[in-house]
JSON list of C-alpha atoms in Angstrom, two decimals:
[
{"chain": "M", "resi": 1, "resn": "MET", "atom": "CA", "xyz": [-11.07, -9.52, -3.96]},
{"chain": "M", "resi": 2, "resn": "VAL", "atom": "CA", "xyz": [-9.24, -6.21, -3.11]},
{"chain": "M", "resi": 3, "resn": "CYS", "atom": "CA", "xyz": [-6.24, -6.30, -0.91]},
{"chain": "M", "resi": 4, "resn": "VAL", "atom": "CA", "xyz": [-5.82, -2.61, 1.42]},
{"chain": "M", "resi": 5, "resn": "ASP", "atom": "CA", "xyz": [-2.91, -1.98, 3.77]},
{"chain": "M", "resi": 6, "resn": "GLU", "atom": "CA", "xyz": [-0.48, 1.10, 3.82]},
{"chain": "M", "resi": 7, "resn": "MET", "atom": "CA", "xyz": [2.92, 1.07, 3.39]},
{"chain": "M", "resi": 8, "resn": "GLY", "atom": "CA", "xyz": [5.47, 3.50, 4.94]},
{"chain": "M", "resi": 9, "resn": "PRO", "atom": "CA", "xyz": [6.12, 6.34, 6.65]},
{"chain": "M", "resi": 10, "resn": "LEU", "atom": "CA", "xyz": [8.11, 6.61, 3.61]},
{"chain": "M", "resi": 11, "resn": "ALA", "atom": "CA", "xyz": [11.32, 9.14, 4.59]},
{"chain": "M", "resi": 12, "resn": "CYS", "atom": "CA", "xyz": [13.35, 11.44, 2.59]},
{"chain": "M", "resi": 13, "resn": "ILE", "atom": "CA", "xyz": [15.97, 10.00, 2.12]},
{"chain": "M", "resi": 14, "resn": "PRO", "atom": "CA", "xyz": [18.23, 8.61, -0.39]},
{"chain": "M", "resi": 15, "resn": "ARG", "atom": "CA", "xyz": [17.25, 4.67, -1.69]},
{"chain": "M", "resi": 16, "resn": "GLY", "atom": "CA", "xyz": [20.17, 2.36, -3.17]},
{"chain": "M", "resi": 17, "resn": "GLY", "atom": "CA", "xyz": [19.69, 0.15, -6.33]},
{"chain": "M", "resi": 18, "resn": "ARG", "atom": "CA", "xyz": [21.77, -1.44, -8.32]},
{"chain": "M", "resi": 19, "resn": "ALA", "atom": "CA", "xyz": [23.48, 1.16, -9.96]},
{"chain": "M", "resi": 20, "resn": "TRP", "atom": "CA", "xyz": [24.66, 2.56, -7.13]},
{"chain": "M", "resi": 21, "resn": "GLY", "atom": "CA", "xyz": [27.52, -0.40, -6.99]},
{"chain": "M", "resi": 22, "resn": "LYS", "atom": "CA", "xyz": [28.04, -3.37, -4.61]},
{"chain": "M", "resi": 23, "resn": "ARG", "atom": "CA", "xyz": [29.99, -0.59, -2.06]},
{"chain": "M", "resi": 24, "resn": "PRO", "atom": "CA", "xyz": [27.16, 2.93, -1.87]},
{"chain": "M", "resi": 25, "resn": "GLY", "atom": "CA", "xyz": [28.97, 5.72, -0.21]},
{"chain": "M", "resi": 26, "resn": "ARG", "atom": "CA", "xyz": [27.13, 6.93, 3.50]},
{"chain": "M", "resi": 27, "resn": "ARG", "atom": "CA", "xyz": [23.76, 8.21, 2.84]},
{"chain": "M", "resi": 28, "resn": "PRO", "atom": "CA", "xyz": [21.59, 9.11, 5.71]},
{"chain": "M", "resi": 29, "resn": "ASP", "atom": "CA", "xyz": [19.29, 6.78, 7.52]},
{"chain": "M", "resi": 30, "resn": "ARG", "atom": "CA", "xyz": [17.09, 8.88, 9.85]},
{"chain": "M", "resi": 31, "resn": "TYR", "atom": "CA", "xyz": [13.97, 10.82, 9.04]},
{"chain": "M", "resi": 32, "resn": "HIS", "atom": "CA", "xyz": [12.47, 13.65, 10.26]},
{"chain": "M", "resi": 33, "resn": "PRO", "atom": "CA", "xyz": [8.35, 12.69, 11.09]},
{"chain": "M", "resi": 34, "resn": "SER", "atom": "CA", "xyz": [7.61, 16.04, 9.14]},
{"chain": "M", "resi": 35, "resn": "HIS", "atom": "CA", "xyz": [9.16, 14.50, 6.24]},
{"chain": "M", "resi": 36, "resn": "THR", "atom": "CA", "xyz": [7.89, 11.21, 6.03]},
{"chain": "M", "resi": 37, "resn": "ILE", "atom": "CA", "xyz": [4.81, 10.39, 3.96]},
{"chain": "M", "resi": 38, "resn": "GLN", "atom": "CA", "xyz": [2.19, 7.32, 4.52]},
{"chain": "M", "resi": 39, "resn": "LEU", "atom": "CA", "xyz": [0.85, 4.85, 1.14]},
{"chain": "M", "resi": 40, "resn": "LEU", "atom": "CA", "xyz": [-1.98, 4.54, 1.52]},
{"chain": "M", "resi": 41, "resn": "ALA", "atom": "CA", "xyz": [-3.06, 1.09, -1.54]},
{"chain": "M", "resi": 42, "resn": "ALA", "atom": "CA", "xyz": [-5.69, -1.25, -2.53]},
{"chain": "M", "resi": 43, "resn": "PHE", "atom": "CA", "xyz": [-4.64, -4.54, -4.52]},
{"chain": "M", "resi": 44, "resn": "ALA", "atom": "CA", "xyz": [-6.66, -7.00, -6.24]},
{"chain": "M", "resi": 45, "resn": "PRO", "atom": "CA", "xyz": [-5.00, -10.08, -6.56]},
{"chain": "M", "resi": 46, "resn": "HIS", "atom": "CA", "xyz": [-7.35, -11.75, -8.90]},
{"chain": "M", "resi": 47, "resn": "THR", "atom": "CA", "xyz": [-5.91, -9.61, -11.95]},
{"chain": "M", "resi": 48, "resn": "GLY", "atom": "CA", "xyz": [-3.13, -7.52, -10.62]},
{"chain": "M", "resi": 49, "resn": "HIS", "atom": "CA", "xyz": [-4.45, -4.40, -10.52]},
{"chain": "M", "resi": 50, "resn": "ALA", "atom": "CA", "xyz": [-4.14, -1.57, -7.48]},
{"chain": "M", "resi": 51, "resn": "VAL", "atom": "CA", "xyz": [-4.97, 2.10, -6.28]},
{"chain": "M", "resi": 52, "resn": "GLY", "atom": "CA", "xyz": [-2.82, 4.16, -4.10]},
{"chain": "M", "resi": 53, "resn": "PHE", "atom": "CA", "xyz": [-3.01, 7.44, -2.20]},
{"chain": "M", "resi": 54, "resn": "PRO", "atom": "CA", "xyz": [-0.64, 8.84, -0.44]},
{"chain": "M", "resi": 55, "resn": "SER", "atom": "CA", "xyz": [-1.39, 10.69, 2.74]},
{"chain": "M", "resi": 56, "resn": "PRO", "atom": "CA", "xyz": [1.10, 12.67, 5.52]},
{"chain": "M", "resi": 57, "resn": "ASN", "atom": "CA", "xyz": [-0.25, 9.91, 8.12]},
{"chain": "M", "resi": 58, "resn": "LYS", "atom": "CA", "xyz": [-3.33, 7.11, 7.77]},
{"chain": "M", "resi": 59, "resn": "THR", "atom": "CA", "xyz": [-6.16, 7.32, 10.47]},
{"chain": "M", "resi": 60, "resn": "GLY", "atom": "CA", "xyz": [-9.49, 6.17, 10.97]},
{"chain": "M", "resi": 61, "resn": "GLU", "atom": "CA", "xyz": [-10.61, 9.59, 9.30]},
{"chain": "M", "resi": 62, "resn": "VAL", "atom": "CA", "xyz": [-8.15, 8.59, 6.13]},
{"chain": "M", "resi": 63, "resn": "MET", "atom": "CA", "xyz": [-8.79, 4.83, 5.60]},
{"chain": "M", "resi": 64, "resn": "LEU", "atom": "CA", "xyz": [-12.41, 5.67, 5.18]},
{"chain": "M", "resi": 65, "resn": "ARG", "atom": "CA", "xyz": [-11.77, 9.25, 2.45]},
{"chain": "M", "resi": 66, "resn": "PHE", "atom": "CA", "xyz": [-9.87, 6.63, 1.38]},
{"chain": "M", "resi": 67, "resn": "LEU", "atom": "CA", "xyz": [-12.63, 3.28, 1.59]},
{"chain": "M", "resi": 68, "resn": "GLN", "atom": "CA", "xyz": [-15.38, 5.46, 0.49]},
{"chain": "M", "resi": 69, "resn": "GLU", "atom": "CA", "xyz": [-13.60, 8.12, -2.37]},
{"chain": "M", "resi": 70, "resn": "THR", "atom": "CA", "xyz": [-10.65, 5.30, -4.46]},
{"chain": "M", "resi": 71, "resn": "VAL", "atom": "CA", "xyz": [-11.40, 2.16, -3.88]},
{"chain": "M", "resi": 72, "resn": "VAL", "atom": "CA", "xyz": [-15.17, 0.92, -3.70]},
{"chain": "M", "resi": 73, "resn": "PRO", "atom": "CA", "xyz": [-15.01, 3.52, -6.96]},
{"chain": "M", "resi": 74, "resn": "TYR", "atom": "CA", "xyz": [-12.63, 1.46, -8.93]},
{"chain": "M", "resi": 75, "resn": "PHE", "atom": "CA", "xyz": [-13.51, -1.72, -8.10]},
{"chain": "M", "resi": 76, "resn": "GLY", "atom": "CA", "xyz": [-17.08, -1.75, -8.71]},
{"chain": "M", "resi": 77, "resn": "ALA", "atom": "CA", "xyz": [-19.64, -0.21, -6.45]},
{"chain": "M", "resi": 78, "resn": "ALA", "atom": "CA", "xyz": [-22.10, -3.02, -8.13]},
{"chain": "M", "resi": 79, "resn": "SER", "atom": "CA", "xyz": [-19.93, -6.79, -7.56]},
{"chain": "M", "resi": 80, "resn": "LYS", "atom": "CA", "xyz": [-19.20, -8.12, -3.94]},
{"chain": "M", "resi": 81, "resn": "ILE", "atom": "CA", "xyz": [-15.81, -6.55, -2.77]},
{"chain": "M", "resi": 82, "resn": "TYR", "atom": "CA", "xyz": [-13.90, -8.34, -0.16]},
{"chain": "M", "resi": 83, "resn": "VAL", "atom": "CA", "xyz": [-11.34, -6.27, 1.78]},
{"chain": "M", "resi": 84, "resn": "VAL", "atom": "CA", "xyz": [-9.05, -8.44, 3.67]},
{"chain": "M", "resi": 85, "resn": "TRP", "atom": "CA", "xyz": [-7.07, -5.57, 6.24]},
{"chain": "M", "resi": 86, "resn": "ASP", "atom": "CA", "xyz": [-5.05, -6.40, 9.17]},
{"chain": "M", "resi": 87, "resn": "ASN", "atom": "CA", "xyz": [-5.63, -5.46, 13.16]},
{"chain": "M", "resi": 88, "resn": "PHE", "atom": "CA", "xyz": [-4.04, -1.94, 13.06]},
{"chain": "M", "resi": 89, "resn": "SER", "atom": "CA", "xyz": [-6.02, 0.37, 15.42]},
{"chain": "M", "resi": 90, "resn": "ALA", "atom": "CA", "xyz": [-6.84, 3.47, 11.99]},
{"chain": "M", "resi": 91, "resn": "HIS", "atom": "CA", "xyz": [-8.25, -0.01, 10.14]},
{"chain": "M", "resi": 92, "resn": "LYS", "atom": "CA", "xyz": [-10.68, -0.91, 12.85]},
{"chain": "M", "resi": 93, "resn": "ARG", "atom": "CA", "xyz": [-11.32, 2.99, 13.76]},
{"chain": "M", "resi": 94, "resn": "ALA", "atom": "CA", "xyz": [-12.02, 3.53, 10.12]},
{"chain": "M", "resi": 95, "resn": "LEU", "atom": "CA", "xyz": [-14.76, 0.37, 9.88]},
{"chain": "M", "resi": 96, "resn": "ASN", "atom": "CA", "xyz": [-16.35, 1.89, 13.53]},
{"chain": "M", "resi": 97, "resn": "LEU", "atom": "CA", "xyz": [-17.08, 5.29, 11.59]},
{"chain": "M", "resi": 98, "resn": "TRP", "atom": "CA", "xyz": [-17.59, 4.05, 8.25]},
{"chain": "M", "resi": 99, "resn": "THR", "atom": "CA", "xyz": [-21.80, 3.73, 9.72]},
{"chain": "M", "resi": 100, "resn": "THR", "atom": "CA", "xyz": [-23.24, 3.35, 5.71]},
{"chain": "M", "resi": 101, "resn": "ARG", "atom": "CA", "xyz": [-21.67, 1.02, 3.95]},
{"chain": "M", "resi": 102, "resn": "PRO", "atom": "CA", "xyz": [-22.56, -0.38, 1.74]},
{"chain": "M", "resi": 103, "resn": "ALA", "atom": "CA", "xyz": [-24.46, -4.02, 0.98]},
{"chain": "M", "resi": 104, "resn": "ASN", "atom": "CA", "xyz": [-21.66, -5.68, -1.94]},
{"chain": "M", "resi": 105, "resn": "VAL", "atom": "CA", "xyz": [-18.58, -4.77, 0.85]},
{"chain": "M", "resi": 106, "resn": "GLU", "atom": "CA", "xyz": [-17.51, -7.69, 3.31]},
{"chain": "M", "resi": 107, "resn": "VAL", "atom": "CA", "xyz": [-13.94, -6.99, 5.86]},
{"chain": "M", "resi": 108, "resn": "LEU", "atom": "CA", "xyz": [-12.18, -9.51, 6.47]},
{"chain": "M", "resi": 109, "resn": "TRP", "atom": "CA", "xyz": [-9.30, -9.78, 9.43]},
{"chain": "M", "resi": 110, "resn": "THR", "atom": "CA", "xyz": [-6.48, -11.06, 8.90]},
{"chain": "M", "resi": 111, "resn": "PRO", "atom": "CA", "xyz": [-5.09, -12.69, 12.35]},
{"chain": "M", "resi": 112, "resn": "THR", "atom": "CA", "xyz": [-2.58, -10.95, 14.46]},
{"chain": "M", "resi": 113, "resn": "ASN", "atom": "CA", "xyz": [0.92, -11.63, 13.61]},
{"chain": "M", "resi": 114, "resn": "ALA", "atom": "CA", "xyz": [0.35, -12.74, 10.27]},
{"chain": "M", "resi": 115, "resn": "SER", "atom": "CA", "xyz": [0.33, -10.03, 7.79]},
{"chain": "M", "resi": 116, "resn": "TRP", "atom": "CA", "xyz": [2.70, -11.71, 5.26]},
{"chain": "M", "resi": 117, "resn": "LEU", "atom": "CA", "xyz": [-1.34, -13.63, 4.85]},
{"chain": "M", "resi": 118, "resn": "ASN", "atom": "CA", "xyz": [-2.20, -9.76, 3.57]},
{"chain": "M", "resi": 119, "resn": "LEU", "atom": "CA", "xyz": [-1.23, -10.33, -0.49]},
{"chain": "M", "resi": 120, "resn": "ILE", "atom": "CA", "xyz": [-0.57, -6.51, -1.10]},
{"chain": "M", "resi": 121, "resn": "GLU", "atom": "CA", "xyz": [2.78, -7.20, 1.06]},
{"chain": "M", "resi": 122, "resn": "PRO", "atom": "CA", "xyz": [4.92, -8.73, -1.82]},
{"chain": "M", "resi": 123, "resn": "TRP", "atom": "CA", "xyz": [3.09, -5.71, -3.49]},
{"chain": "M", "resi": 124, "resn": "PHE", "atom": "CA", "xyz": [4.84, -3.56, -2.30]},
{"chain": "M", "resi": 125, "resn": "LEU", "atom": "CA", "xyz": [8.04, -4.44, -2.32]},
{"chain": "M", "resi": 126, "resn": "VAL", "atom": "CA", "xyz": [7.12, -4.93, -6.37]},
{"chain": "M", "resi": 127, "resn": "LEU", "atom": "CA", "xyz": [6.76, -1.03, -6.17]},
{"chain": "M", "resi": 128, "resn": "GLU", "atom": "CA", "xyz": [8.93, 0.37, -4.09]},
{"chain": "M", "resi": 129, "resn": "LYS", "atom": "CA", "xyz": [11.58, -1.45, -6.70]},
{"chain": "M", "resi": 130, "resn": "THR", "atom": "CA", "xyz": [9.85, 0.03, -9.32]},
{"chain": "M", "resi": 131, "resn": "ALA", "atom": "CA", "xyz": [9.33, 3.59, -7.41]},
{"chain": "M", "resi": 132, "resn": "LEU", "atom": "CA", "xyz": [12.37, 4.17, -5.74]},
{"chain": "M", "resi": 133, "resn": "TYR", "atom": "CA", "xyz": [14.71, 2.46, -6.13]},
{"chain": "M", "resi": 134, "resn": "ASN", "atom": "CA", "xyz": [17.88, 4.39, -6.88]},
{"chain": "M", "resi": 135, "resn": "THR", "atom": "CA", "xyz": [16.58, 7.37, -5.71]},
{"chain": "M", "resi": 136, "resn": "ASP", "atom": "CA", "xyz": [17.04, 11.04, -4.02]},
{"chain": "M", "resi": 137, "resn": "LEU", "atom": "CA", "xyz": [14.10, 11.96, -3.37]},
{"chain": "M", "resi": 138, "resn": "LYS", "atom": "CA", "xyz": [14.04, 15.78, -0.62]},
{"chain": "M", "resi": 139, "resn": "THR", "atom": "CA", "xyz": [10.51, 16.20, -1.30]},
{"chain": "M", "resi": 140, "resn": "THR", "atom": "CA", "xyz": [7.55, 14.22, -0.04]},
{"chain": "M", "resi": 141, "resn": "ASP", "atom": "CA", "xyz": [5.74, 15.99, -3.24]},
{"chain": "M", "resi": 142, "resn": "ALA", "atom": "CA", "xyz": [8.18, 13.93, -5.09]},
{"chain": "M", "resi": 143, "resn": "ILE", "atom": "CA", "xyz": [7.60, 10.85, -3.18]},
{"chain": "M", "resi": 144, "resn": "ALA", "atom": "CA", "xyz": [4.32, 11.19, -3.98]},
{"chain": "M", "resi": 145, "resn": "GLU", "atom": "CA", "xyz": [4.29, 11.87, -8.04]},
{"chain": "M", "resi": 146, "resn": "ASN", "atom": "CA", "xyz": [6.62, 8.71, -7.92]},
{"chain": "M", "resi": 147, "resn": "LEU", "atom": "CA", "xyz": [4.99, 6.02, -6.02]},
{"chain": "M", "resi": 148, "resn": "THR", "atom": "CA", "xyz": [2.15, 7.72, -8.38]},
{"chain": "M", "resi": 149, "resn": "GLN", "atom": "CA", "xyz": [3.98, 6.93, -12.10]},
{"chain": "M", "resi": 150, "resn": "GLY", "atom": "CA", "xyz": [5.14, 3.35, -10.42]},
{"chain": "M", "resi": 151, "resn": "ILE", "atom": "CA", "xyz": [1.40, 2.45, -9.67]},
{"chain": "M", "resi": 152, "resn": "THR", "atom": "CA", "xyz": [-0.17, 3.31, -13.37]},
{"chain": "M", "resi": 153, "resn": "TYR", "atom": "CA", "xyz": [2.85, 1.16, -14.77]},
{"chain": "M", "resi": 154, "resn": "LEU", "atom": "CA", "xyz": [2.24, -1.56, -12.66]},
{"chain": "M", "resi": 155, "resn": "ASN", "atom": "CA", "xyz": [-1.34, -0.74, -13.78]},
{"chain": "M", "resi": 156, "resn": "ASP", "atom": "CA", "xyz": [-0.11, -0.98, -18.02]},
{"chain": "M", "resi": 157, "resn": "HIS", "atom": "CA", "xyz": [1.14, -4.07, -16.94]},
{"chain": "M", "resi": 158, "resn": "PRO", "atom": "CA", "xyz": [-0.58, -6.05, -14.76]},
{"chain": "M", "resi": 159, "resn": "ARG", "atom": "CA", "xyz": [0.41, -9.71, -12.85]},
{"chain": "M", "resi": 160, "resn": "PRO", "atom": "CA", "xyz": [-2.32, -11.40, -11.23]},
{"chain": "M", "resi": 161, "resn": "TYR", "atom": "CA", "xyz": [-1.40, -13.00, -8.37]},
{"chain": "M", "resi": 162, "resn": "ARG", "atom": "CA", "xyz": [-0.64, -16.78, -8.42]},
{"chain": "M", "resi": 163, "resn": "TRP", "atom": "CA", "xyz": [-0.21, -18.36, -4.59]},
{"chain": "M", "resi": 164, "resn": "THR", "atom": "CA", "xyz": [2.43, -21.63, -5.58]},
{"chain": "M", "resi": 165, "resn": "LYS", "atom": "CA", "xyz": [2.67, -22.05, -1.79]},
{"chain": "M", "resi": 166, "resn": "THR", "atom": "CA", "xyz": [1.30, -25.58, -1.14]},
{"chain": "M", "resi": 167, "resn": "ILE", "atom": "CA", "xyz": [0.01, -26.40, 1.60]}
]
């Protein structure tokens, strides 16, 4: 199983953290759309490993390229891959464009308004704390570099996700 989603928009604004203390100074909370970046990511909860692709936008074409060039090769072209994602329009567009989808890839959709079922959402919080807390990055390239380093660190120290909620 591979959980796929996008994180963003991530803007070039300072991000607080514990080092800022209880009362940080004023910081900008607005962003300009041209100074943002999206992170397309795929997370395998059973292994704790992930891949990411920083992108200036999240269109269906970009999502398709991410699936074909990153997700399928990384998580094994020979094994069965269950792609879990939400009903975002770019996801539907990518699926419509993927005319020659491999037989080992099956797409599963989370219900509308239930994005919390996609286990990549809690992983995004861990990635954000690892890569972006206590930073004041001035460019989208710097944000992308920090995110890439954060993913590398988390892959070097994987923590498989354990679902603890009982019914």
